[in-house]
Amino acid sequence: MMRPPILPALLVAFSLVGQEAPKADGAKPAAPKLTLQNAIETSLKNNLQVQIAVETRDFTRAGLTIEQGAFDWNLTSSLSIGKSEDASRVQNFPGGPFTSSETTSFARSFTLGSTKAFGWGGNLSLNYAPTYRFTKGTVNGGPETPFTTNPYDGSFSATYTQSLLKGFGRDATESRLIVARKSAQAADLSFQKAIIDLVASTESLYWDVVFAQRNLENKQQALALAQKQLKENQIRVQVGTLAPIEVTSSEASVAQREQDIIAADAQLLNAKDALIRALYPSSERPAGLEPADAPGIKPLELNETTAEKQALANRIELKTARLDLESKQALETAANNRTLPQLDAFATYNGNAASQIPSEGLTAVNKDLTKGAYPGYAVGLQFSMPIQNRAARGSQAQARANRRQSELTLRDLELGITLEVRQAFRNVDASAKGVAAAEKTRIFREKDLEAEQKKFENGMSTNFLVLSKQNDLDTAKSNELQSQITYAKAVTALEKALGHLLEARKLEVK
């Protein structure tokens, strides 16, 4: 079955036609006019939910920085200065004299090291250690003499270790970083989702105000008709062409209309308060707001199949679920890797310097180290394997279950969004037809009331029928207004279901 043509640009579109509200009598200033677009922009600037979403996004982004820090260079250093004293008393041969000695040692050592882990499973460690050691002492109370004549020394070492099985490759080593990166992307999407929800909520509140305002106007018009009918009936009673009991019916109708106005006025005030609360939660609020836009009907060109494809490609929830699945897959890969034995290859370079006399100092030590005057090398393999490895196998089973759960969640979400789009699409179609039908009903009710009033004026009808026709017209007007608001909200729901709400409102999330 072919559907009515629908506007392709905005998918579901409605014109926003500015309307001038009637000026009230008195000295009170007119309430500011508020368009739907201005209401959306104001809510995005002031609403606390946006600020909460921003902080949540920043918090998640900071987690990415934390995980990146695992691959930063790590610098270590130490400095120590010490002095120690010792003494000894020994007998060089049995029955011989005892030799006593006292020593005093001075030491200064400084170490500078750095380590860095790499995403492919390697680790580099560097260490530079210049030293100063000097010892002096006495033997049998003799003169103090130095024992160490070359106090300056030093060494430099570099070791690179590469995992060959467990911990090898970026998928295993950078799994947490991958998850953090996906989480940061999901946080951006969640921020967009919060904006979309706020825009949809603001539009709903705006249309509630439009409905309440127009409903009040309809009730006021109904009251004017009832009052006019009452005056005419009072004149007819005075001239004797109408029974006095008919006046009572008209008075009851006027009283009912006045009661309806009281309820409609309270509904309008409540709707305005709700909208103002959403637009100005923490800033100075205006005394009142008058909506300047009204929903208009424009058909759209779209079929259900195309709508479903667009929703599956654009919905924020699906993008977030796909990122979650990718994160779970990365964690499962890392968990599988942890079940492997540990096999590491390492290569070490040790550079030493010749002990230097005080006049040469550390300069000569550093020359030996930089030139590699006394090098040393070592390479090797290191192997380890847990016998049962139950912890790794348990983590692997959990990761597999989490990945499968994410796959099922994604599939369930796709089915739910497909159903949501279909229902939203049909609701727009039905609402558009309902607006046209309600408009025809209202026109016919107006003509019906006009005809009944003429018949009443010619004595061919009764006051009861005229009042009944007035009630029918009031109901038809309410139904027409309600159908227009229902259509406007259905449009918002469909644009949200398609994932195009921000584009349709010409909004860009940064």
Short mmCIF file of C-alpha atoms in Angstrom, two decimals:
data_model
loop_
_atom_site.label_atom_id
_atom_site.label_comp_id
_atom_site.label_asym_id
_atom_site.label_seq_id
_atom_site.Cartn_x
_atom_site.Cartn_y
_atom_site.Cartn_z
CA MET A 1 0.00 0.00 0.00
CA MET A 2 1.41 3.39 -0.99
CA ARG A 3 1.69 5.99 1.74
CA PRO A 4 1.09 9.70 1.26
CA PRO A 5 4.16 11.64 0.11
CA ILE A 6 6.40 12.86 2.91
CA LEU A 7 8.96 15.66 2.98
CA PRO A 8 12.43 14.10 2.43
CA ALA A 9 14.58 16.91 3.79
CA LEU A 10 13.62 16.61 7.44
CA LEU A 11 12.00 13.19 7.12
CA VAL A 12 9.20 14.26 9.34
CA ALA A 13 8.61 17.97 9.20
CA PHE A 14 6.23 20.50 10.44
CA SER A 15 6.11 24.20 9.83
CA LEU A 16 6.52 26.53 12.76
CA VAL A 17 4.18 29.42 12.07
CA GLY A 18 4.53 32.42 14.34
CA GLN A 19 1.33 33.62 15.92
CA GLU A 20 0.55 36.85 17.64
CA ALA A 21 -1.13 36.39 20.99
CA PRO A 22 -3.99 38.79 21.76
CA LYS A 23 -2.96 41.71 23.90
CA ALA A 24 -4.53 41.76 27.32
CA ASP A 25 -6.20 44.84 28.66
CA GLY A 26 -4.50 46.63 31.50
CA ALA A 27 -1.07 47.99 32.29
CA LYS A 28 0.72 44.65 32.63
CA PRO A 29 3.51 44.20 30.08
CA ALA A 30 3.01 41.47 27.52
CA ALA A 31 4.76 38.19 28.22
CA PRO A 32 7.79 37.55 26.01
CA LYS A 33 7.19 35.61 22.82
CA LEU A 34 9.01 32.30 22.68
CA THR A 35 9.58 30.28 19.54
CA LEU A 36 10.22 26.56 19.67
CA GLN A 37 13.78 27.00 18.42
CA ASN A 38 14.50 29.63 21.09
CA ALA A 39 13.06 27.35 23.74
CA ILE A 40 15.39 24.53 22.66
CA GLU A 41 18.45 26.79 22.60
CA THR A 42 17.61 28.22 26.02
CA SER A 43 17.19 24.78 27.56
CA LEU A 44 20.54 23.66 26.12
CA LYS A 45 22.25 26.68 27.67
CA ASN A 46 20.65 26.50 31.10
CA ASN A 47 19.42 23.00 31.82
CA LEU A 48 21.32 21.24 34.59
CA GLN A 49 21.10 17.88 32.84
CA VAL A 50 23.37 19.23 30.10
CA GLN A 51 25.93 20.31 32.67
CA ILE A 52 25.75 16.89 34.35
CA ALA A 53 26.27 15.21 30.97
CA VAL A 54 29.31 17.42 30.28
CA GLU A 55 30.92 16.48 33.60
CA THR A 56 30.19 12.79 33.00
CA ARG A 57 31.80 12.99 29.57
CA ASP A 58 34.88 14.75 30.96
CA PHE A 59 35.17 12.15 33.72
CA THR A 60 35.16 9.30 31.21
CA ARG A 61 37.64 11.06 28.94
CA ALA A 62 39.99 11.39 31.91
CA GLY A 63 39.96 7.58 32.17
CA LEU A 64 41.56 7.42 28.72
CA THR A 65 44.39 9.66 29.92
CA ILE A 66 44.88 7.37 32.92
CA GLU A 67 45.24 4.29 30.73
CA GLN A 68 47.61 6.10 28.36
CA GLY A 69 49.81 6.79 31.39
CA ALA A 70 50.66 3.08 31.61
CA PHE A 71 52.96 3.61 28.59
CA ASP A 72 54.65 6.79 29.83
CA TRP A 73 58.35 6.99 30.54
CA ASN A 74 59.02 6.48 34.24
CA LEU A 75 62.04 8.34 35.64
CA THR A 76 63.67 7.25 38.93
CA SER A 77 66.66 8.62 40.78
CA SER A 78 68.34 8.32 44.14
CA LEU A 79 71.15 10.09 45.97
CA SER A 80 72.91 8.84 49.07
CA ILE A 81 75.80 10.17 51.17
CA GLY A 82 77.26 8.02 53.93
CA LYS A 83 80.07 7.62 56.38
CA SER A 84 80.97 4.46 58.28
CA GLU A 85 83.68 3.53 60.81
CA ASP A 86 85.01 0.04 61.59
CA ALA A 87 87.86 -1.64 63.51
CA SER A 88 89.50 -5.04 63.60
CA ARG A 89 92.05 -6.94 65.78
CA VAL A 90 93.63 -10.01 64.21
CA GLN A 91 96.54 -12.40 64.92
CA ASN A 92 98.48 -13.13 61.77
CA PHE A 93 99.92 -16.45 63.13
CA PRO A 94 99.43 -18.43 66.29
CA GLY A 95 101.33 -16.94 69.18
CA GLY A 96 102.15 -13.86 67.15
CA PRO A 97 101.31 -10.29 67.98
CA PHE A 98 97.87 -8.86 67.42
CA THR A 99 97.37 -6.26 64.70
CA SER A 100 94.67 -3.70 65.23
CA SER A 101 93.28 -1.35 62.59
CA GLU A 102 90.62 1.33 62.34
CA THR A 103 88.97 2.43 59.06
CA THR A 104 86.69 5.28 58.07
CA SER A 105 84.79 5.03 54.77
CA PHE A 106 83.05 7.78 52.85
CA ALA A 107 80.58 7.01 50.05
CA ARG A 108 78.43 9.09 47.70
CA SER A 109 76.25 7.37 45.16
CA PHE A 110 73.77 8.64 42.62
CA THR A 111 71.54 6.57 40.37
CA LEU A 112 69.36 7.71 37.48
CA GLY A 113 67.05 5.25 35.82
CA SER A 114 64.14 5.14 33.42
CA THR A 115 61.67 2.48 32.35
CA LYS A 116 59.06 2.34 29.62
CA ALA A 117 56.49 -0.23 28.59
CA PHE A 118 55.55 -0.58 24.93
CA GLY A 119 52.21 -1.56 23.45
CA TRP A 120 53.60 -4.59 21.66
CA GLY A 121 54.67 -6.23 24.94
CA GLY A 122 58.21 -4.93 25.35
CA ASN A 123 59.82 -3.18 28.28
CA LEU A 124 62.97 -1.06 28.33
CA SER A 125 64.97 -0.30 31.48
CA LEU A 126 67.93 2.13 31.64
CA ASN A 127 70.18 2.75 34.65
CA TYR A 128 73.15 5.10 35.17
CA ALA A 129 75.05 4.87 38.48
CA PRO A 130 78.20 6.98 39.16
CA THR A 131 79.80 6.34 42.58
CA TYR A 132 82.43 7.82 44.89
CA ARG A 133 84.07 5.66 47.58
CA PHE A 134 87.04 6.66 49.73
CA THR A 135 88.47 4.77 52.71
CA LYS A 136 91.20 5.79 55.12
CA GLY A 137 92.46 4.36 58.43
CA THR A 138 95.24 3.54 60.86
CA VAL A 139 97.12 0.34 61.77
CA ASN A 140 98.31 -0.23 65.38
CA GLY A 141 97.73 3.44 66.09
CA GLY A 142 100.05 4.58 63.33
CA PRO A 143 99.51 7.50 60.98
CA GLU A 144 96.26 7.73 59.02
CA THR A 145 96.70 6.51 55.44
CA PRO A 146 94.25 6.29 52.47
CA PHE A 147 93.29 2.78 51.40
CA THR A 148 91.35 3.76 48.25
CA THR A 149 93.34 5.76 45.76
CA ASN A 150 90.80 5.71 42.85
CA PRO A 151 87.48 6.70 44.46
CA TYR A 152 85.44 7.49 41.32
CA ASP A 153 83.67 4.71 39.46
CA GLY A 154 80.40 4.12 37.61
CA SER A 155 78.26 1.88 35.42
CA PHE A 156 75.50 2.06 32.81
CA SER A 157 73.05 -0.72 31.99
CA ALA A 158 70.21 -1.15 29.48
CA THR A 159 67.83 -4.11 29.43
CA TYR A 160 65.07 -4.80 26.92
CA THR A 161 62.54 -7.53 27.64
CA GLN A 162 60.05 -8.80 25.06
CA SER A 163 57.09 -11.06 25.80
CA LEU A 164 56.77 -13.81 23.21
CA LEU A 165 53.60 -15.60 24.35
CA LYS A 166 51.56 -14.14 27.22
CA GLY A 167 51.58 -10.36 27.00
CA PHE A 168 52.64 -10.27 23.36
CA GLY A 169 51.00 -7.85 20.92
CA ARG A 170 48.86 -4.74 21.25
CA ASP A 171 45.60 -6.68 21.55
CA ALA A 172 46.84 -8.17 24.81
CA THR A 173 48.95 -5.35 26.20
CA GLU A 174 46.73 -2.41 25.25
CA SER A 175 43.36 -4.01 26.01
CA ARG A 176 42.61 -1.59 28.85
CA LEU A 177 43.66 1.33 26.67
CA ILE A 178 41.42 0.09 23.88
CA VAL A 179 38.49 -0.15 26.30
CA ALA A 180 39.21 3.33 27.65
CA ARG A 181 39.29 4.72 24.12
CA LYS A 182 35.96 3.06 23.32
CA SER A 183 34.53 4.37 26.60
CA ALA A 184 35.59 7.90 25.70
CA GLN A 185 33.82 7.58 22.36
CA ALA A 186 30.76 6.17 24.12
CA ALA A 187 30.83 9.13 26.53
CA ASP A 188 30.61 11.51 23.58
CA LEU A 189 27.63 9.54 22.28
CA SER A 190 26.00 9.53 25.71
CA PHE A 191 26.38 13.31 25.79
CA GLN A 192 24.63 13.52 22.42
CA LYS A 193 21.91 11.22 23.77
CA ALA A 194 21.38 13.54 26.73
CA ILE A 195 21.04 16.49 24.33
CA ILE A 196 18.55 14.58 22.19
CA ASP A 197 16.47 13.63 25.22
CA LEU A 198 16.49 17.23 26.42
CA VAL A 199 15.43 18.57 23.02
CA ALA A 200 12.59 16.05 22.82
CA SER A 201 11.49 16.85 26.37
CA THR A 202 11.60 20.59 25.71
CA GLU A 203 9.50 20.22 22.59
CA SER A 204 6.93 18.17 24.47
CA LEU A 205 6.70 20.79 27.21
CA TYR A 206 6.44 23.56 24.60
CA TRP A 207 3.55 21.84 22.82
CA ASP A 208 1.84 21.29 26.17
CA VAL A 209 1.88 25.07 26.67
CA VAL A 210 0.56 25.61 23.13
CA PHE A 211 -2.26 23.17 23.78
CA ALA A 212 -3.15 24.68 27.14
CA GLN A 213 -3.15 28.21 25.74
CA ARG A 214 -5.34 27.36 22.76
CA ASN A 215 -7.57 25.22 24.87
CA LEU A 216 -8.16 28.22 27.13
CA GLU A 217 -8.98 30.34 24.09
CA ASN A 218 -11.46 27.70 22.89
CA LYS A 219 -13.10 27.66 26.31
CA GLN A 220 -13.35 31.44 26.26
CA GLN A 221 -15.02 31.31 22.84
CA ALA A 222 -17.41 28.66 24.10
CA LEU A 223 -18.25 30.89 27.06
CA ALA A 224 -18.94 33.81 24.71
CA LEU A 225 -21.33 31.66 22.67
CA ALA A 226 -23.08 30.46 25.81
CA GLN A 227 -23.42 34.02 27.12
CA LYS A 228 -24.78 35.19 23.77
CA GLN A 229 -27.33 32.38 23.79
CA LEU A 230 -28.31 33.28 27.37
CA LYS A 231 -28.93 36.94 26.49
CA GLU A 232 -31.01 36.02 23.46
CA ASN A 233 -33.06 33.58 25.53
CA GLN A 234 -33.64 36.20 28.21
CA ILE A 235 -34.98 38.58 25.54
CA ARG A 236 -37.25 35.86 24.15
CA VAL A 237 -38.59 35.15 27.62
CA GLN A 238 -39.32 38.83 28.14
CA VAL A 239 -41.30 39.03 24.88
CA GLY A 240 -43.05 35.77 25.67
CA THR A 241 -41.70 33.61 22.84
CA LEU A 242 -39.70 31.28 25.10
CA ALA A 243 -40.48 29.46 28.30
CA PRO A 244 -38.56 30.70 31.38
CA ILE A 245 -37.22 27.19 32.00
CA GLU A 246 -35.03 27.53 28.91
CA VAL A 247 -33.15 30.39 30.58
CA THR A 248 -32.16 28.06 33.39
CA SER A 249 -30.57 25.67 30.88
CA SER A 250 -28.62 28.51 29.33
CA GLU A 251 -27.45 29.72 32.73
CA ALA A 252 -26.28 26.23 33.57
CA SER A 253 -24.38 26.13 30.29
CA VAL A 254 -22.69 29.47 31.08
CA ALA A 255 -21.73 28.24 34.55
CA GLN A 256 -20.26 25.08 33.06
CA ARG A 257 -18.23 27.14 30.58
CA GLU A 258 -16.90 29.30 33.39
CA GLN A 259 -15.88 26.18 35.29
CA ASP A 260 -14.11 24.89 32.17
CA ILE A 261 -12.20 28.17 31.91
CA ILE A 262 -10.99 27.87 35.49
CA ALA A 263 -9.65 24.37 34.82
CA ALA A 264 -8.11 25.42 31.49
CA ASP A 265 -6.42 28.43 33.10
CA ALA A 266 -4.89 26.24 35.82
CA GLN A 267 -3.71 23.80 33.17
CA LEU A 268 -2.02 26.64 31.27
CA LEU A 269 -0.25 27.93 34.36
CA ASN A 270 1.00 24.45 35.22
CA ALA A 271 2.24 23.87 31.67
CA LYS A 272 4.09 27.21 31.65
CA ASP A 273 5.69 26.46 35.02
CA ALA A 274 6.94 23.12 33.74
CA LEU A 275 8.43 24.74 30.63
CA ILE A 276 10.02 27.57 32.60
CA ARG A 277 11.50 25.03 35.02
CA ALA A 278 13.16 23.24 32.09
CA LEU A 279 14.44 26.46 30.49
CA TYR A 280 15.59 28.35 33.58
CA PRO A 281 16.50 25.87 36.35
CA SER A 282 19.19 27.97 37.98
CA SER A 283 18.84 31.48 36.59
CA GLU A 284 16.35 34.30 36.81
CA ARG A 285 13.03 33.17 35.42
CA PRO A 286 10.63 35.35 33.44
CA ALA A 287 7.19 36.04 34.78
CA GLY A 288 5.49 34.25 31.91
CA LEU A 289 6.03 32.91 28.43
CA GLU A 290 3.84 33.07 25.37
CA PRO A 291 4.51 30.45 22.69
CA ALA A 292 4.91 31.99 19.26
CA ASP A 293 4.75 28.81 17.15
CA ALA A 294 1.98 26.44 16.27
CA PRO A 295 2.18 22.95 14.78
CA GLY A 296 1.53 22.77 11.08
CA ILE A 297 0.97 19.69 8.98
CA LYS A 298 3.27 18.73 6.16
CA PRO A 299 3.38 15.17 4.85
CA LEU A 300 6.63 13.32 4.58
CA GLU A 301 8.16 11.13 1.93
CA LEU A 302 9.49 8.01 3.57
CA ASN A 303 8.65 4.34 3.78
CA GLU A 304 9.09 2.08 6.74
CA THR A 305 11.98 0.12 5.25
CA THR A 306 14.03 3.24 4.59
CA ALA A 307 13.18 4.58 8.03
CA GLU A 308 14.38 1.37 9.68
CA LYS A 309 17.70 1.46 7.80
CA GLN A 310 18.28 5.08 8.76
CA ALA A 311 17.51 4.38 12.41
CA LEU A 312 19.84 1.37 12.54
CA ALA A 313 22.61 3.50 11.04
CA ASN A 314 22.09 6.65 13.11
CA ARG A 315 20.73 5.78 16.55
CA ILE A 316 23.06 6.76 19.38
CA GLU A 317 22.07 3.73 21.44
CA LEU A 318 23.21 1.34 18.71
CA LYS A 319 26.52 3.14 18.24
CA THR A 320 27.11 2.94 21.99
CA ALA A 321 26.19 -0.76 22.06
CA ARG A 322 28.58 -1.48 19.19
CA LEU A 323 31.40 0.27 21.04
CA ASP A 324 30.59 -1.79 24.13
CA LEU A 325 30.76 -4.97 22.06
CA GLU A 326 34.14 -3.95 20.63
CA SER A 327 35.39 -3.32 24.18
CA LYS A 328 34.20 -6.73 25.32
CA GLN A 329 35.90 -8.36 22.32
CA ALA A 330 39.18 -6.64 23.21
CA LEU A 331 38.90 -7.85 26.80
CA GLU A 332 38.16 -11.38 25.62
CA THR A 333 41.24 -11.32 23.38
CA ALA A 334 43.37 -10.20 26.32
CA ALA A 335 41.84 -12.90 28.55
CA ASN A 336 42.63 -15.57 25.95
CA ASN A 337 46.22 -14.35 25.86
CA ARG A 338 46.59 -14.64 29.63
CA THR A 339 45.99 -18.40 29.44
CA LEU A 340 49.29 -18.82 27.55
CA PRO A 341 52.60 -19.63 29.26
CA GLN A 342 55.01 -16.80 29.99
CA LEU A 343 58.00 -16.73 27.66
CA ASP A 344 60.19 -13.62 27.64
CA ALA A 345 63.32 -12.82 25.70
CA PHE A 346 65.74 -10.30 27.13
CA ALA A 347 68.92 -8.56 26.09
CA THR A 348 71.13 -6.62 28.49
CA TYR A 349 74.05 -4.29 27.97
CA ASN A 350 76.34 -3.44 30.91
CA GLY A 351 78.93 -0.73 30.50
CA ASN A 352 81.53 -0.20 33.21
CA ALA A 353 84.15 2.48 33.74
CA ALA A 354 87.66 2.23 35.11
CA SER A 355 88.13 3.55 38.63
CA GLN A 356 89.42 7.09 38.41
CA ILE A 357 91.73 9.15 40.58
CA PRO A 358 90.30 12.28 42.22
CA SER A 359 91.93 14.57 39.66
CA GLU A 360 90.05 12.85 36.81
CA GLY A 361 86.75 12.62 38.67
CA LEU A 362 83.46 11.70 36.96
CA THR A 363 84.54 13.17 33.64
CA ALA A 364 86.77 10.23 32.89
CA VAL A 365 84.10 7.82 34.19
CA ASN A 366 81.50 9.23 31.81
CA LYS A 367 83.95 9.06 28.90
CA ASP A 368 84.44 5.34 29.53
CA LEU A 369 80.69 4.80 29.68
CA THR A 370 79.85 6.78 26.55
CA LYS A 371 82.61 5.16 24.53
CA GLY A 372 81.72 1.69 25.76
CA ALA A 373 85.26 1.09 26.95
CA TYR A 374 84.36 -1.94 29.09
CA PRO A 375 81.18 -3.44 27.66
CA GLY A 376 79.26 -6.51 28.77
CA TYR A 377 76.35 -8.29 27.13
CA ALA A 378 73.75 -10.88 28.05
CA VAL A 379 70.82 -12.42 26.19
CA GLY A 380 68.44 -15.11 27.27
CA LEU A 381 64.96 -16.55 27.64
CA GLN A 382 62.79 -16.84 30.71
CA PHE A 383 59.87 -19.28 30.89
CA SER A 384 57.11 -19.79 33.45
CA MET A 385 53.75 -21.55 33.41
CA PRO A 386 51.11 -22.03 36.11
CA ILE A 387 50.26 -25.72 36.46
CA GLN A 388 46.46 -25.35 36.41
CA ASN A 389 46.10 -21.64 35.58
CA ARG A 390 42.54 -21.58 36.93
CA ALA A 391 42.50 -17.84 37.50
CA ALA A 392 43.28 -17.14 33.83
CA ARG A 393 40.80 -19.74 32.60
CA GLY A 394 38.08 -18.32 34.86
CA SER A 395 38.76 -14.80 33.55
CA GLN A 396 38.59 -16.15 30.02
CA ALA A 397 35.16 -17.69 30.66
CA GLN A 398 33.89 -14.43 32.15
CA ALA A 399 35.20 -12.39 29.22
CA ARG A 400 33.56 -14.79 26.76
CA ALA A 401 30.23 -14.54 28.58
CA ASN A 402 30.45 -10.72 28.68
CA ARG A 403 31.15 -10.59 24.95
CA ARG A 404 28.22 -12.87 24.19
CA GLN A 405 25.98 -10.81 26.45
CA SER A 406 26.93 -7.65 24.55
CA GLU A 407 26.15 -9.37 21.24
CA LEU A 408 22.70 -10.38 22.45
CA THR A 409 22.08 -6.92 23.92
CA LEU A 410 22.98 -5.32 20.60
CA ARG A 411 20.66 -7.64 18.72
CA ASP A 412 17.82 -7.02 21.17
CA LEU A 413 18.37 -3.28 20.87
CA GLU A 414 18.21 -3.48 17.07
CA LEU A 415 14.88 -5.31 17.27
CA GLY A 416 13.53 -2.79 19.79
CA ILE A 417 14.57 0.19 17.67
CA THR A 418 13.04 -1.37 14.57
CA LEU A 419 9.75 -1.75 16.40
CA GLU A 420 10.00 1.78 17.78
CA VAL A 421 10.54 3.24 14.30
CA ARG A 422 7.61 1.32 12.86
CA GLN A 423 5.29 2.47 15.60
CA ALA A 424 6.52 6.06 15.43
CA PHE A 425 6.15 6.09 11.65
CA ARG A 426 2.59 4.79 11.83
CA ASN A 427 1.74 7.20 14.62
CA VAL A 428 2.80 10.14 12.44
CA ASP A 429 0.78 8.79 9.54
CA ALA A 430 -2.28 8.23 11.71
CA SER A 431 -1.87 11.61 13.44
CA ALA A 432 -1.69 13.45 10.13
CA LYS A 433 -4.90 11.78 8.99
CA GLY A 434 -6.43 12.48 12.40
CA VAL A 435 -5.69 16.19 12.07
CA ALA A 436 -7.44 16.33 8.70
CA ALA A 437 -10.43 14.40 10.04
CA ALA A 438 -10.65 16.57 13.17
CA GLU A 439 -10.55 19.73 11.06
CA LYS A 440 -13.42 18.48 8.92
CA THR A 441 -15.38 17.55 12.04
CA ARG A 442 -14.87 21.02 13.50
CA ILE A 443 -16.01 22.69 10.26
CA PHE A 444 -19.11 20.52 10.11
CA ARG A 445 -19.87 21.23 13.80
CA GLU A 446 -19.64 24.96 13.13
CA LYS A 447 -22.05 24.69 10.21
CA ASP A 448 -24.31 22.40 12.24
CA LEU A 449 -24.47 24.92 15.10
CA GLU A 450 -25.13 27.77 12.69
CA ALA A 451 -28.00 25.86 11.11
CA GLU A 452 -29.46 24.89 14.47
CA GLN A 453 -29.35 28.51 15.66
CA LYS A 454 -31.24 29.64 12.56
CA LYS A 455 -33.82 26.94 13.10
CA PHE A 456 -34.13 28.04 16.73
CA GLU A 457 -34.60 31.65 15.67
CA ASN A 458 -37.41 30.53 13.36
CA GLY A 459 -39.04 28.45 16.07
CA MET A 460 -38.12 25.15 14.45
CA SER A 461 -35.70 23.97 17.17
CA THR A 462 -35.23 24.09 20.91
CA ASN A 463 -32.75 25.73 23.23
CA PHE A 464 -31.60 22.29 24.35
CA LEU A 465 -30.54 21.35 20.83
CA VAL A 466 -28.68 24.63 20.38
CA LEU A 467 -26.77 24.05 23.64
CA SER A 468 -26.04 20.50 22.55
CA LYS A 469 -24.64 21.76 19.26
CA GLN A 470 -22.47 24.22 21.17
CA ASN A 471 -21.13 21.37 23.29
CA ASP A 472 -20.43 19.38 20.14
CA LEU A 473 -18.52 22.29 18.62
CA ASP A 474 -16.50 22.77 21.81
CA THR A 475 -15.58 19.07 21.79
CA ALA A 476 -14.67 19.22 18.09
CA LYS A 477 -12.38 22.19 18.67
CA SER A 478 -10.68 20.42 21.57
CA ASN A 479 -10.25 17.28 19.49
CA GLU A 480 -8.79 19.25 16.61
CA LEU A 481 -6.31 21.00 18.88
CA GLN A 482 -5.39 17.75 20.59
CA SER A 483 -4.83 16.05 17.22
CA GLN A 484 -2.48 18.86 16.15
CA ILE A 485 -0.45 18.59 19.35
CA THR A 486 -0.43 14.80 19.06
CA TYR A 487 0.92 15.14 15.53
CA ALA A 488 3.65 17.56 16.64
CA LYS A 489 4.75 15.18 19.39
CA ALA A 490 4.58 12.22 17.02
CA VAL A 491 6.89 14.10 14.65
CA THR A 492 9.39 14.63 17.45
CA ALA A 493 9.15 10.96 18.45
CA LEU A 494 9.78 9.81 14.87
CA GLU A 495 12.72 12.15 14.35
CA LYS A 496 14.16 10.91 17.64
CA ALA A 497 13.55 7.29 16.63
CA LEU A 498 15.32 7.90 13.30
CA GLY A 499 18.27 9.55 15.04
CA HIS A 500 17.80 12.81 13.10
CA LEU A 501 16.34 15.05 15.77
CA LEU A 502 19.41 17.29 16.18
CA GLU A 503 19.92 17.59 12.43
CA ALA A 504 16.26 18.48 11.94
CA ARG A 505 16.62 21.24 14.56
CA LYS A 506 19.90 22.41 13.00
CA LEU A 507 21.82 21.71 16.20
CA GLU A 508 25.43 20.58 16.40
CA VAL A 509 26.94 18.90 19.45
CA LYS A 510 30.54 19.88 20.21
#
